[in-house]
Short mmCIF file of C-alpha atoms in Angstrom, two decimals:
data_model
loop_
_atom_site.label_atom_id
_atom_site.label_comp_id
_atom_site.label_asym_id
_atom_site.label_seq_id
_atom_site.Cartn_x
_atom_site.Cartn_y
_atom_site.Cartn_z
CA UNK T 1 0.00 0.00 0.00
CA UNK T 2 2.83 2.40 0.86
CA UNK T 3 4.45 1.71 -2.50
CA UNK T 4 1.15 2.40 -4.29
CA UNK T 5 0.72 5.71 -2.48
CA UNK T 6 4.28 6.75 -3.37
CA UNK T 7 3.69 5.93 -7.03
CA UNK T 8 0.45 7.96 -7.08
CA UNK T 9 2.33 10.90 -5.58
CA UNK T 10 5.14 10.72 -8.12
CA UNK T 11 5.58 13.86 -10.23
CA UNK T 12 6.74 11.75 -13.17
CA UNK T 13 3.22 10.28 -13.42
CA UNK T 14 1.80 13.77 -13.86
CA UNK T 15 4.52 14.64 -16.38
CA UNK T 16 3.72 11.53 -18.44
CA UNK T 17 0.04 12.51 -18.52
CA UNK T 18 0.99 15.98 -19.74
CA UNK T 19 3.22 14.57 -22.48
CA UNK T 20 0.44 12.19 -23.51
CA UNK T 21 -1.88 15.19 -23.92
CA UNK T 22 0.67 17.16 -25.94
CA UNK T 23 2.09 19.47 -23.26
CA UNK T 24 5.89 19.65 -23.19
CA UNK T 25 8.51 21.85 -21.49
CA UNK T 26 10.08 24.43 -23.76
CA UNK T 27 13.43 23.46 -25.32
CA UNK T 28 16.57 24.57 -23.49
CA UNK T 29 14.47 25.39 -20.45
CA UNK T 30 16.10 24.38 -17.22
CA UNK T 31 15.64 25.18 -13.57
CA UNK T 32 17.09 28.42 -12.31
CA UNK T 33 20.02 28.36 -9.96
CA UNK T 34 19.14 27.23 -6.48
CA UNK T 35 21.13 30.12 -5.08
CA UNK T 36 18.91 32.77 -6.66
CA UNK T 37 18.04 35.56 -4.29
CA UNK T 38 14.66 35.88 -2.62
CA UNK T 39 13.95 39.04 -4.55
CA UNK T 40 14.26 37.15 -7.83
CA UNK T 41 11.95 34.40 -6.67
CA UNK T 42 9.41 36.87 -5.38
CA UNK T 43 9.45 38.74 -8.67
CA UNK T 44 8.99 35.57 -10.68
CA UNK T 45 5.88 34.37 -8.90
CA UNK T 46 2.89 36.71 -8.72
CA UNK T 47 0.91 36.30 -5.57
CA UNK T 48 3.82 35.09 -3.44
CA UNK T 49 4.31 37.30 -0.43
CA UNK T 50 7.48 39.31 0.00
CA UNK T 51 6.61 41.68 2.81
CA UNK T 52 10.10 41.71 4.31
CA UNK T 53 11.70 42.56 0.99
CA UNK T 54 9.23 45.36 0.41
CA UNK T 55 10.21 46.82 3.75
CA UNK T 56 13.91 46.48 3.02
CA UNK T 57 14.55 43.71 5.54
CA UNK T 58 16.28 40.46 4.82
CA UNK T 59 15.06 38.53 7.83
CA UNK T 60 12.21 38.40 10.28
CA UNK T 61 8.62 37.45 9.61
CA UNK T 62 5.79 39.81 8.82
CA UNK T 63 3.27 40.79 11.49
CA UNK T 64 0.77 38.13 10.48
CA UNK T 65 2.88 35.32 11.92
CA UNK T 66 4.35 33.92 8.71
CA UNK T 67 7.87 32.64 9.10
CA UNK T 68 9.08 32.75 5.50
CA UNK T 69 7.93 35.01 2.70
CA UNK T 70 8.64 33.14 -0.52
CA UNK T 71 7.18 29.81 -1.52
CA UNK T 72 9.67 26.97 -1.94
CA UNK T 73 8.22 26.16 -5.37
CA UNK T 74 8.95 29.49 -7.04
CA UNK T 75 10.04 28.03 -10.37
CA UNK T 76 7.65 28.47 -13.31
CA UNK T 77 8.57 26.48 -16.40
CA UNK T 78 7.96 27.57 -19.98
CA UNK T 79 6.00 25.10 -22.09
CA UNK T 80 5.09 24.11 -25.63
CA UNK T 81 1.57 22.99 -26.64
CA UNK T 82 1.37 20.36 -29.38
CA UNK T 83 -2.30 19.42 -28.96
CA UNK T 84 -4.55 22.45 -28.60
CA UNK T 85 -7.71 20.37 -28.26
CA UNK T 86 -6.59 19.00 -24.91
CA UNK T 87 -5.09 22.36 -23.97
CA UNK T 88 -8.35 24.29 -24.34
CA UNK T 89 -10.46 21.41 -23.03
CA UNK T 90 -8.54 21.14 -19.77
CA UNK T 91 -8.03 24.87 -19.37
CA UNK T 92 -11.79 25.31 -19.67
CA UNK T 93 -12.35 22.37 -17.31
CA UNK T 94 -9.97 23.94 -14.80
CA UNK T 95 -12.05 27.13 -14.92
CA UNK T 96 -15.10 25.07 -13.89
CA UNK T 97 -13.42 24.52 -10.54
CA UNK T 98 -12.34 28.11 -9.99
CA UNK T 99 -13.93 31.13 -8.35
CA UNK T 100 -15.29 32.58 -11.58
CA UNK T 101 -17.54 29.54 -12.04
CA UNK T 102 -18.98 29.59 -8.53
CA UNK T 103 -19.68 33.33 -8.47
CA UNK T 104 -21.69 32.87 -11.66
CA UNK T 105 -23.24 29.40 -11.35
CA UNK T 106 -24.46 29.62 -7.75
CA UNK T 107 -26.18 33.03 -8.09
CA UNK T 108 -27.68 32.01 -11.44
CA UNK T 109 -29.11 28.89 -9.81
CA UNK T 110 -30.63 30.95 -7.00
CA UNK T 111 -32.16 33.65 -9.20
CA UNK T 112 -33.34 31.62 -12.18
CA UNK T 113 -33.64 27.93 -11.29
CA UNK T 114 -34.41 27.03 -7.68
CA UNK T 115 -33.38 28.77 -4.41
CA UNK T 116 -33.82 25.44 -2.64
CA UNK T 117 -31.04 23.95 -4.77
CA UNK T 118 -28.75 26.94 -4.31
CA UNK T 119 -29.05 26.67 -0.54
CA UNK T 120 -28.05 23.00 -0.64
CA UNK T 121 -25.17 23.67 -3.01
CA UNK T 122 -23.75 26.53 -0.95
CA UNK T 123 -24.06 24.55 2.28
CA UNK T 124 -22.10 21.54 1.01
CA UNK T 125 -19.66 23.65 -1.01
CA UNK T 126 -18.65 25.68 2.06
CA UNK T 127 -18.20 22.57 4.21
CA UNK T 128 -16.14 20.71 1.62
CA UNK T 129 -13.94 23.69 0.76
CA UNK T 130 -13.18 24.50 4.38
CA UNK T 131 -12.17 20.92 5.14
CA UNK T 132 -10.02 20.81 2.01
CA UNK T 133 -8.27 24.12 2.62
CA UNK T 134 -7.48 23.34 6.26
CA UNK T 135 -6.28 19.84 5.37
CA UNK T 136 -3.82 21.36 2.89
CA UNK T 137 -2.19 23.56 5.51
CA UNK T 138 -2.12 20.79 8.11
CA UNK T 139 -0.58 18.08 5.90
CA UNK T 140 1.71 20.53 4.03
CA UNK T 141 2.28 18.11 1.15
CA UNK T 142 4.07 19.85 -1.75
CA UNK T 143 2.69 20.19 -5.23
CA UNK T 144 4.32 18.27 -8.11
CA UNK T 145 7.90 19.35 -8.71
CA UNK T 146 8.74 21.45 -11.76
CA UNK T 147 10.55 20.14 -13.70
CA UNK T 148 9.55 17.55 -14.82
CA UNK T 149 5.99 18.86 -14.45
CA UNK T 150 4.89 21.95 -16.38
CA UNK T 151 2.78 24.26 -14.20
CA UNK T 152 0.23 26.40 -16.01
CA UNK T 153 -1.21 28.33 -13.05
CA UNK T 154 0.72 30.87 -11.00
CA UNK T 155 -1.72 32.24 -8.44
CA UNK T 156 -2.03 29.09 -6.33
CA UNK T 157 1.51 27.84 -6.85
CA UNK T 158 2.36 28.81 -3.26
CA UNK T 159 -0.38 26.59 -1.83
CA UNK T 160 0.11 23.00 -0.75
CA UNK T 161 -1.22 20.14 -2.82
CA UNK T 162 -3.09 17.55 -0.75
CA UNK T 163 -6.05 17.38 -1.28
CA UNK T 164 -7.12 18.99 -4.54
CA UNK T 165 -9.84 21.46 -3.57
CA UNK T 166 -10.78 21.84 -7.25
CA UNK T 167 -11.57 18.13 -7.35
CA UNK T 168 -13.42 18.39 -4.04
CA UNK T 169 -15.54 21.35 -5.15
CA UNK T 170 -16.39 19.85 -8.53
CA UNK T 171 -17.38 16.52 -6.99
CA UNK T 172 -19.40 18.23 -4.26
CA UNK T 173 -21.28 20.55 -6.65
CA UNK T 174 -22.12 17.89 -9.25
CA UNK T 175 -23.25 15.13 -6.88
CA UNK T 176 -25.04 17.47 -4.47
CA UNK T 177 -26.99 18.78 -7.44
CA UNK T 178 -27.76 15.21 -8.50
CA UNK T 179 -28.90 14.07 -5.05
CA UNK T 180 -30.97 17.21 -4.48
CA UNK T 181 -32.83 17.03 -7.80
CA UNK T 182 -33.43 13.31 -8.23
CA UNK T 183 -36.63 13.38 -6.11
CA UNK T 184 -37.55 16.93 -7.01
CA UNK T 185 -37.45 16.99 -10.80
CA UNK T 186 -38.42 14.37 -13.33
CA UNK T 187 -35.46 13.40 -15.50
CA UNK T 188 -33.49 10.20 -16.24
CA UNK T 189 -31.27 9.46 -13.26
CA UNK T 190 -28.66 7.79 -15.47
CA UNK T 191 -28.34 10.98 -17.51
CA UNK T 192 -27.80 13.04 -14.38
CA UNK T 193 -25.25 10.54 -13.06
CA UNK T 194 -23.31 10.56 -16.33
CA UNK T 195 -23.22 14.37 -16.38
CA UNK T 196 -22.06 14.51 -12.75
CA UNK T 197 -19.29 12.00 -13.42
CA UNK T 198 -18.20 13.80 -16.59
CA UNK T 199 -18.11 17.19 -14.88
CA UNK T 200 -16.06 16.01 -11.91
CA UNK T 201 -13.77 13.88 -14.09
CA UNK T 202 -12.94 16.77 -16.41
CA UNK T 203 -12.07 19.03 -13.49
CA UNK T 204 -9.96 16.29 -11.87
CA UNK T 205 -8.02 15.61 -15.08
CA UNK T 206 -7.50 19.33 -15.59
CA UNK T 207 -5.61 19.48 -12.28
CA UNK T 208 -3.17 16.91 -13.65
CA UNK T 209 -2.89 18.64 -17.01
CA UNK T 210 -2.16 22.02 -15.43
CA UNK T 211 0.49 20.36 -13.26
CA UNK T 212 -0.99 21.60 -10.00
CA UNK T 213 -1.70 18.24 -8.33
CA UNK T 214 -0.53 14.66 -8.23
CA UNK T 215 -2.85 11.73 -8.84
CA UNK T 216 -2.93 11.11 -5.09
CA UNK T 217 -4.02 14.72 -4.45
CA UNK T 218 -6.94 14.36 -6.85
CA UNK T 219 -8.04 10.94 -5.60
CA UNK T 220 -7.75 12.14 -2.01
CA UNK T 221 -9.97 15.13 -2.77
CA UNK T 222 -12.64 12.95 -4.40
CA UNK T 223 -12.61 10.41 -1.56
CA UNK T 224 -12.80 13.08 1.16
CA UNK T 225 -15.75 14.70 -0.62
CA UNK T 226 -17.53 11.36 -1.01
CA UNK T 227 -17.03 10.73 2.71
CA UNK T 228 -18.37 14.17 3.68
CA UNK T 229 -21.42 13.81 1.43
CA UNK T 230 -22.12 10.34 2.78
CA UNK T 231 -21.86 11.50 6.40
CA UNK T 232 -23.95 14.66 5.98
CA UNK T 233 -26.60 13.46 3.51
CA UNK T 234 -28.98 12.11 6.20
CA UNK T 235 -28.93 15.54 7.87
CA UNK T 236 -29.54 17.65 4.77
CA UNK T 237 -33.27 17.91 5.43
CA UNK T 238 -32.63 18.96 9.03
CA UNK T 239 -30.14 21.61 7.94
CA UNK T 240 -32.78 23.13 5.66
CA UNK T 241 -34.76 24.18 8.74
CA UNK T 242 -31.87 25.63 10.76
CA UNK T 243 -32.18 29.09 9.22
CA UNK T 244 -35.63 29.43 10.83
CA UNK T 245 -34.82 27.69 14.11
CA UNK T 246 -34.02 30.69 16.31
CA UNK T 247 -33.68 34.50 16.17
CA UNK T 248 -30.12 34.02 17.47
CA UNK T 249 -29.17 31.81 14.54
CA UNK T 250 -27.50 34.66 12.55
CA UNK T 251 -25.21 35.36 15.52
CA UNK T 252 -23.90 31.79 15.43
CA UNK T 253 -23.53 31.97 11.65
CA UNK T 254 -21.32 35.06 12.02
CA UNK T 255 -19.29 34.12 15.10
CA UNK T 256 -18.37 30.52 14.23
CA UNK T 257 -17.06 31.11 10.67
CA UNK T 258 -15.19 34.25 11.74
CA UNK T 259 -13.54 32.32 14.58
CA UNK T 260 -12.53 29.56 12.14
CA UNK T 261 -11.04 32.10 9.73
CA UNK T 262 -9.15 34.02 12.40
CA UNK T 263 -7.67 30.81 13.81
CA UNK T 264 -6.73 29.35 10.44
CA UNK T 265 -3.54 27.22 10.48
CA UNK T 266 -0.40 29.34 10.13
CA UNK T 267 1.72 28.62 7.06
CA UNK T 268 5.49 28.96 6.65
CA UNK T 269 4.98 31.60 3.95
CA UNK T 270 2.14 33.67 2.60
CA UNK T 271 -0.33 31.92 0.32
CA UNK T 272 -3.86 32.85 -0.77
CA UNK T 273 -5.33 29.86 1.10
CA UNK T 274 -6.43 31.80 4.18
CA UNK T 275 -7.92 34.60 2.09
CA UNK T 276 -9.80 32.13 -0.12
CA UNK T 277 -11.09 30.24 2.91
CA UNK T 278 -12.31 33.47 4.48
CA UNK T 279 -14.08 34.39 1.25
CA UNK T 280 -15.82 31.02 1.09
CA UNK T 281 -16.94 30.95 4.72
CA UNK T 282 -18.06 34.57 4.59
CA UNK T 283 -20.10 34.00 1.43
CA UNK T 284 -21.71 30.95 3.02
CA UNK T 285 -22.51 32.93 6.16
CA UNK T 286 -24.02 35.73 4.10
CA UNK T 287 -26.19 33.35 2.09
CA UNK T 288 -27.43 31.63 5.26
CA UNK T 289 -28.24 34.96 6.91
CA UNK T 290 -30.00 36.04 3.74
CA UNK T 291 -32.30 33.02 3.86
CA UNK T 292 -32.94 33.71 7.54
CA UNK T 293 -33.86 37.34 6.79
CA UNK T 294 -36.20 36.25 4.01
CA UNK T 295 -37.95 33.80 6.32
CA UNK T 296 -38.06 35.99 9.43
CA UNK T 297 -39.30 39.15 7.72
CA UNK T 298 -41.15 37.35 4.90
CA UNK T 299 -39.49 39.58 2.33
CA UNK T 300 -39.60 37.18 -0.60
CA UNK T 301 -41.28 33.86 -1.24
CA UNK T 302 -39.27 31.04 0.28
CA UNK T 303 -38.25 27.98 -1.75
CA UNK T 304 -40.45 24.95 -1.55
CA UNK T 305 -39.81 22.67 1.38
CA UNK T 306 -37.55 19.69 1.00
CA UNK T 307 -40.37 17.26 0.29
CA UNK T 308 -40.39 15.05 -2.80
CA UNK T 309 -41.87 17.33 -5.47
CA UNK T 310 -41.64 15.87 -8.95
CA UNK T 311 -41.61 18.67 -11.50
CA UNK T 312 -41.16 18.41 -15.22
CA UNK T 313 -38.20 20.45 -16.41
CA UNK T 314 -39.60 23.03 -18.84
CA UNK T 315 -38.00 23.28 -22.28
CA UNK T 316 -35.52 26.08 -22.70
CA UNK T 317 -36.86 28.83 -24.94
CA UNK T 318 -35.31 32.01 -26.24
CA UNK T 319 -37.56 34.09 -24.02
CA UNK T 320 -36.58 32.14 -20.89
CA UNK T 321 -32.90 32.45 -21.75
CA UNK T 322 -33.04 36.21 -22.32
CA UNK T 323 -35.09 36.80 -19.17
CA UNK T 324 -32.72 34.66 -17.12
CA UNK T 325 -29.66 36.47 -18.45
CA UNK T 326 -31.32 39.82 -17.76
CA UNK T 327 -32.00 38.91 -14.14
CA UNK T 328 -28.48 37.55 -13.84
CA UNK T 329 -26.90 40.70 -15.29
CA UNK T 330 -28.88 42.97 -12.96
CA UNK T 331 -27.97 40.82 -9.96
CA UNK T 332 -24.27 40.63 -10.80
CA UNK T 333 -24.04 44.40 -11.27
CA UNK T 334 -25.65 44.99 -7.87
CA UNK T 335 -23.36 42.42 -6.23
CA UNK T 336 -20.25 44.00 -7.73
CA UNK T 337 -21.33 47.44 -6.53
CA UNK T 338 -21.94 46.14 -3.01
CA UNK T 339 -18.64 44.26 -3.02
CA UNK T 340 -16.63 47.31 -4.09
CA UNK T 341 -18.38 49.66 -1.68
CA UNK T 342 -18.11 47.40 1.38
CA UNK T 343 -14.51 46.44 0.59
CA UNK T 344 -13.39 50.06 0.33
CA UNK T 345 -15.23 51.08 3.50
CA UNK T 346 -13.96 48.13 5.53
CA UNK T 347 -10.37 48.68 4.40
CA UNK T 348 -10.54 52.36 5.25
CA UNK T 349 -11.84 51.58 8.74
CA UNK T 350 -9.21 48.89 9.36
CA UNK T 351 -6.36 51.03 8.00
CA UNK T 352 -7.42 53.86 10.27
CA UNK T 353 -7.84 51.57 13.29
CA UNK T 354 -4.43 49.92 12.91
CA UNK T 355 -2.76 53.13 11.66
CA UNK T 356 -1.65 51.65 8.36
CA UNK T 357 -0.76 53.73 5.30
CA UNK T 358 -3.51 53.36 2.71
CA UNK T 359 -1.02 52.97 -0.14
CA UNK T 360 0.56 49.93 1.53
CA UNK T 361 -1.08 47.12 -0.44
CA UNK T 362 0.95 44.50 1.41
CA UNK T 363 -0.88 45.40 4.62
CA UNK T 364 -3.92 43.59 3.30
CA UNK T 365 -2.12 40.31 4.00
CA UNK T 366 -1.90 40.96 7.72
CA UNK T 367 -4.15 38.65 9.72
CA UNK T 368 -5.94 41.44 11.58
CA UNK T 369 -6.77 43.19 8.29
CA UNK T 370 -7.19 40.41 5.73
CA UNK T 371 -9.70 38.30 7.64
CA UNK T 372 -12.05 41.11 8.82
CA UNK T 373 -12.22 42.98 5.52
CA UNK T 374 -12.79 39.86 3.44
CA UNK T 375 -15.30 38.46 5.92
CA UNK T 376 -17.35 41.67 6.03
CA UNK T 377 -17.16 42.11 2.26
CA UNK T 378 -18.30 38.66 1.23
CA UNK T 379 -20.87 38.32 4.00
CA UNK T 380 -22.45 41.46 2.57
CA UNK T 381 -22.24 39.95 -0.91
CA UNK T 382 -24.02 36.78 0.26
CA UNK T 383 -26.79 38.75 1.96
CA UNK T 384 -27.21 40.94 -1.10
CA UNK T 385 -27.40 37.95 -3.45
CA UNK T 386 -30.11 36.16 -1.45
CA UNK T 387 -32.14 39.12 -0.15
CA UNK T 388 -31.80 42.40 -2.01
CA UNK T 389 -31.38 41.02 -5.53
CA UNK T 390 -34.53 38.80 -5.31
CA UNK T 391 -36.40 41.79 -3.86
CA UNK T 392 -35.28 43.85 -6.85
CA UNK T 393 -36.38 41.08 -9.19
CA UNK T 394 -39.83 41.02 -7.58
CA UNK T 395 -40.45 44.77 -7.76
CA UNK T 396 -43.25 45.99 -9.97
CA UNK T 397 -41.05 48.02 -12.30
CA UNK T 398 -38.69 45.13 -12.88
CA UNK T 399 -41.54 42.71 -13.50
CA UNK T 400 -43.17 45.12 -15.96
CA UNK T 401 -39.86 45.49 -17.79
CA UNK T 402 -39.41 41.72 -17.96
CA UNK T 403 -43.00 41.25 -19.11
CA UNK T 404 -42.55 43.76 -21.92
CA UNK T 405 -39.26 42.17 -22.90
CA UNK T 406 -40.89 38.73 -22.91
CA UNK T 407 -43.71 39.90 -25.20
CA UNK T 408 -41.21 41.55 -27.53
CA UNK T 409 -39.15 38.35 -27.73
CA UNK T 410 -42.22 36.19 -28.34
CA UNK T 411 -43.38 38.48 -31.15
CA UNK T 412 -39.91 38.58 -32.67
CA UNK T 413 -39.46 34.81 -32.62
CA UNK T 414 -43.01 33.83 -33.68
CA UNK T 415 -43.51 33.79 -37.47
CA UNK T 416 -46.38 35.97 -38.59
CA UNK T 417 -49.33 34.15 -40.12
CA UNK T 418 -50.91 35.40 -43.37
CA UNK T 419 -54.13 37.38 -43.00
CA UNK T 420 -56.90 35.14 -44.35
CA UNK T 421 -59.38 38.02 -44.49
CA UNK T 422 -57.40 39.85 -47.16
CA UNK T 423 -58.22 38.46 -50.58
CA UNK T 424 -55.94 38.99 -53.55
CA UNK T 425 -57.14 41.47 -56.12
CA UNK T 426 -58.29 40.10 -59.46
CA UNK T 427 -57.75 41.86 -62.73
CA UNK T 428 -60.59 41.95 -65.17
#
């Protein structure tokens, strides 16, 4: 068993998969000298902290408790693509496991498909991502070495590898969606299962293709997610009622995630893991509080209860697509405005409180600044997405606009029938 685990963790296995898919290191590209200065390494890798260098100091950790500023894997290898089909396929698949997918897919599901499903998805997504992120910084297993592996992503190169949170998130989203809809909507279960497997498989393979994880990292992420889903699935129905259990429930939702973020495991060097974890937990807290506000104040209609409700999935029409995209665009614009406003205000307050120069961008990485400003920002985003955006969608003016747009689309897409009352003129 130990030999099998070592073989699955071998970087050469990842490199062979990349070569099989047509991804090769650039010719005459070798590793830089091991004696390169820290300033060179910090300049080569965007996103890797170099607070001490910015302050003109060669030793001593920054005030957030980090002991070293530059990641040990600061080498980024040039590459040559010989099969662009696999390149674009896996680059797109990798994007399905990144932040841009979740900040579009989850709100779209809430606003246009089913708020009940979005609540389930966010709940499991937050749990799985927190477990994965913390496990990374506890195990501290390195990512595949480069060379021989070609690494295509730079932002997360400073993070540890085990488990793959992309694989965990993709598996959690796809199979939570499957389990939550199988008794709620009428569709072939085999089709849903195949789509869930394909989605998670593509994301998992993309982590190998991009050189960010070993096979063991990916398999570990999938197995941990399967274990978490299996353990929590019997309690999903109970969790649906927690947001209406007590008026003090929002206090717990705020205090517990903030405590977990503030006491996140300390790494040897700065990585975006803590910031990403804070963003995820804060967004989950905001969404949960938003559902509680909707229920407590009866602001918007709540999603149907978690009873078996078999509904036929309506066919997708042009009118439905345009209306859904309109609601999505309005919601995203409002969310971005709230995010920018709250982020600027929270940073100004924290900079003033801790007497930090506003121009010092590196100060955002300090524990006492990074966690509060991200938590406040994305909690506000979650509340806005589940409360204020649906309220805007339900306003009279917005409904009238959508109704007029729907009629215009139906008239534009429906072929006009000939007027049978008009007879052709005859010439005598």
